[in-house]
Coordinates of C-alpha atoms in Angstrom, one line a residue:
X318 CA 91.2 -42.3 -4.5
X319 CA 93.1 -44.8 -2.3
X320 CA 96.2 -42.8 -2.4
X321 CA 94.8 -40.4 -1.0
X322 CA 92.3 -42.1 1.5
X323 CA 95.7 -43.0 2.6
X324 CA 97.5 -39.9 2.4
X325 CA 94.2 -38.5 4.5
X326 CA 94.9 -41.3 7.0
X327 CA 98.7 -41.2 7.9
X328 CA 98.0 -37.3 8.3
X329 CA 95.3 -38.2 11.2
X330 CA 97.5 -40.6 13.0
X331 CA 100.9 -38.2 12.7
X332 CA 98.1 -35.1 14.1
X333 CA 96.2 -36.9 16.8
X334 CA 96.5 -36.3 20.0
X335 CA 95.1 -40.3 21.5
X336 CA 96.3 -41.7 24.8
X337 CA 96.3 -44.8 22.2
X338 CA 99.0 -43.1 20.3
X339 CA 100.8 -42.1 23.7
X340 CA 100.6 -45.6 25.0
X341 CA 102.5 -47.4 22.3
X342 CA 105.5 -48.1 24.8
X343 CA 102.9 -49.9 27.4
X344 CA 101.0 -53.0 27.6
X345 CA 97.8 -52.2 27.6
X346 CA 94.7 -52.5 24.7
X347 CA 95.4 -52.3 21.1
X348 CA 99.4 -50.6 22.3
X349 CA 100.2 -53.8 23.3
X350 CA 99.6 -55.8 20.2
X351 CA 102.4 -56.4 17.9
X352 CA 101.9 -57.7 14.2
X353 CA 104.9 -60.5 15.1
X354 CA 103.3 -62.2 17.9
X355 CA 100.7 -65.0 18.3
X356 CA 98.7 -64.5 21.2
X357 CA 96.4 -66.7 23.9
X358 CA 92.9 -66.5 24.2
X359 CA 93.6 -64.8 27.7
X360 CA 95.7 -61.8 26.1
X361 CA 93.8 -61.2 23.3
X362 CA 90.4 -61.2 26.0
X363 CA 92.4 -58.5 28.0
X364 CA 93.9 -56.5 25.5
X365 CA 90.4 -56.5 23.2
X366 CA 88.5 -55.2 26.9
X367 CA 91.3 -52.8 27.8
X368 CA 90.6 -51.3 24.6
X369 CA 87.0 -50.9 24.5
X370 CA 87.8 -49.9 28.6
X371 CA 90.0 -47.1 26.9
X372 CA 88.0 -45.6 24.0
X373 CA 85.2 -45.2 26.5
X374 CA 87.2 -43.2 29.3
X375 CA 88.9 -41.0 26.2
X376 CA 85.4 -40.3 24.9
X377 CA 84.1 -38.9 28.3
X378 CA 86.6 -37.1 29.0
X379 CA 86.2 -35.7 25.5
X380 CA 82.3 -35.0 26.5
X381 CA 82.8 -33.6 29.9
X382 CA 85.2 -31.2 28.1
X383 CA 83.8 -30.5 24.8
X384 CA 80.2 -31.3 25.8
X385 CA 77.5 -33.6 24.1
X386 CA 79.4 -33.9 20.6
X387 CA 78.6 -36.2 17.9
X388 CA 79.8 -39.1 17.3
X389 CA 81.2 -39.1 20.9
X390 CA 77.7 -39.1 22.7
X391 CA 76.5 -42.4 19.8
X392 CA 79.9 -44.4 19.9
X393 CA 80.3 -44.0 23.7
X394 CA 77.2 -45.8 24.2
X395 CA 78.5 -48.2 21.3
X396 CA 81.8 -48.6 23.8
X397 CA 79.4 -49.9 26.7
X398 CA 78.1 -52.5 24.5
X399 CA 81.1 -53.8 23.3
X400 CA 82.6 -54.0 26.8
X401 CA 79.2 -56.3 27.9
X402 CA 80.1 -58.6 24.7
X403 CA 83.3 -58.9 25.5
X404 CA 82.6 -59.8 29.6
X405 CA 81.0 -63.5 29.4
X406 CA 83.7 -64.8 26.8
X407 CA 86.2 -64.2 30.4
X408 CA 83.4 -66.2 32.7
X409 CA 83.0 -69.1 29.7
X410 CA 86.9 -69.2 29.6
X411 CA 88.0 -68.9 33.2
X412 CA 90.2 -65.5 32.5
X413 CA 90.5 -63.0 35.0
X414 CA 88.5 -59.8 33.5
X415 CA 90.6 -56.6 34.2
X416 CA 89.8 -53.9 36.4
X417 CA 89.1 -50.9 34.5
X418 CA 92.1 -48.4 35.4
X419 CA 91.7 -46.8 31.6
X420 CA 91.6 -43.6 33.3
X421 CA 94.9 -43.4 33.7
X422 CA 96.1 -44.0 30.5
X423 CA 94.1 -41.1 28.6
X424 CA 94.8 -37.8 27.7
X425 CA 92.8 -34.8 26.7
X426 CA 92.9 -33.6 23.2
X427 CA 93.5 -29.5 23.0
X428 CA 90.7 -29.0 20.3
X429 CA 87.6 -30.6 19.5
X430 CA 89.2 -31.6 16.1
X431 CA 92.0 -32.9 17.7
X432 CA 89.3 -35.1 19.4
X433 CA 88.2 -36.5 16.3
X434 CA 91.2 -36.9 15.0
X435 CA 92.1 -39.1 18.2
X436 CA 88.9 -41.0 17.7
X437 CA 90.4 -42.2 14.2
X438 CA 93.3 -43.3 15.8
X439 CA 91.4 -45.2 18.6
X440 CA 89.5 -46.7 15.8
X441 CA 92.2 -47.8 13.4
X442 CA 94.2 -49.3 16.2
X443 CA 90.9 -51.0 17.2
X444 CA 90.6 -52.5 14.0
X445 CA 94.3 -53.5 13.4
X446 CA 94.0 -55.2 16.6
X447 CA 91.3 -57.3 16.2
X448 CA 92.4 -58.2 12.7
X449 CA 94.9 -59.9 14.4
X450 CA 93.2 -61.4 16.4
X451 CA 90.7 -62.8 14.0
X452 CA 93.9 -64.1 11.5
X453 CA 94.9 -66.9 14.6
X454 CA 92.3 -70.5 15.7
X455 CA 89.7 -68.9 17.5
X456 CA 86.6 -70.6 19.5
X457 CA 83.5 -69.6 17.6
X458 CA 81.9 -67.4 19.9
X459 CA 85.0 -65.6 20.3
X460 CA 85.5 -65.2 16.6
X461 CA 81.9 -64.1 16.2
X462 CA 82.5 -61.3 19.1
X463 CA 85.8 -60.5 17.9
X464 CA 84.3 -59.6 14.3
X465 CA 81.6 -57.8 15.4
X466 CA 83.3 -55.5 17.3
X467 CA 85.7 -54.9 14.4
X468 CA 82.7 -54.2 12.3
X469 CA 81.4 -52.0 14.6
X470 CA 84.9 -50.2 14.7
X471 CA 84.7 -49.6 10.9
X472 CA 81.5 -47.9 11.1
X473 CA 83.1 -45.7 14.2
X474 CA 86.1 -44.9 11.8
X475 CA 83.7 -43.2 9.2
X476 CA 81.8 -41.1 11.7
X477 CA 84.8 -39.6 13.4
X478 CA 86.3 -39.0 9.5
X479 CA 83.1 -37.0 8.9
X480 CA 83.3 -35.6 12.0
X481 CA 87.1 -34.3 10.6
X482 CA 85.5 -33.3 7.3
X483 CA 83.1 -31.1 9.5
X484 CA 85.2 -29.5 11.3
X485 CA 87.4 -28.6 8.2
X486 CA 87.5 -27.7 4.5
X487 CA 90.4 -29.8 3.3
X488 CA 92.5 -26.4 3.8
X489 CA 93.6 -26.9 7.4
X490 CA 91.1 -24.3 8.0
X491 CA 88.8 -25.5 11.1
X492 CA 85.3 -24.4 11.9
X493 CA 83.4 -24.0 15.5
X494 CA 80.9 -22.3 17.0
X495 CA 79.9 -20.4 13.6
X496 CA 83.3 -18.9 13.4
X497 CA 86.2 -19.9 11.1
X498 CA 89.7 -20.0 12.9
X499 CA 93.1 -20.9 11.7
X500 CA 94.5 -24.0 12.8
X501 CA 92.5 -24.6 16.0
X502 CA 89.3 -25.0 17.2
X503 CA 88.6 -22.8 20.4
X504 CA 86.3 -24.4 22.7
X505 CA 83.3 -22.4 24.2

């Protein structure tokens, strides 16, 4: 069953269509951190926000396109509260918060499927980051924050794999709308 929970899971990252997965050349969120580094409280503040920043503006971009989906329309809202976590640990430490220019680095899945399969990605690179973060000395607070949001990204991982299992039947046939297409989703 692991084998292929992990066979299942390298076939979503190689297929998804994230701005995550298009931003692994830049410095910004979860693209940014390397398993070989050791980062300061300031960077790992900044790239944990820029994150959270980034899974929200993919998400609403994925509504205002593909409408009121679930889990988009729950874990948006989840996005927002992680973001208002995350903003007192910059006041009680004296870092700069980051303007929120996430915008920019999103892009729009083609198919509702490849939506969900993005929102995997988000969330594994979510979670790989803050793992991380949560292996180096950490203030308590920030370790408490830090874990929660993980844990809340783990719980964001399942619904977006059973939003995958929805929209297919293990065959690479995809489903929407009623009617069974090939390969594709088409959007109404």
């Amino acid at each position: 069953m692991k084998k292929l929970t992990a066979l299942l899971m390298a076939v979503l990252l190689i297929g998804a269509m994230s701005a995550t997965a298009f931003a692994a050349d830049i410095d910004f969120g979860s693209a940014a951190v390397t398993e070989d580094k050791t980062y300061t409280l300031s960077e790992m503040l900044t790239y944990a926000i820029e994150d959270e920043y980034l899974a929200h503006a993919e998400y609403e971009k994925i509504i205002d396109t593909f409408g009121a989906q679930t889990p988009f329309t729950n874990i948006i809202k989840a996005e927002e509260t992680h973001i208002a976590r995350l903003e007192p640990l910059f006041t009680e430490y004296g870092v700069t918060k980051p303007a929120d220019n996430a915008e920019s680095y999103t892009a729009l899945p083609a198919t509702l499927l490849d939506a969900m399969k993005a929102g995997v990605t988000a969330e594994i690179n979510n979670i790989a980051m803050y793992e991380k973060f949560l292996s180096q000395d950490l203030p308590v607070d920030v370790q408490l924050v830090f874990t929660a949001l993980k844990n809340a990204s783990e719980s964001h991982l399942a619904a977006f794999e059973r939003g995958v299992d929805r929209l297919t039947d293990g065959t690479g046939t995809s489903y929407s709308a009623g009617r069974q297409t090939r390969g594709f989703v088409r959007s109404r």
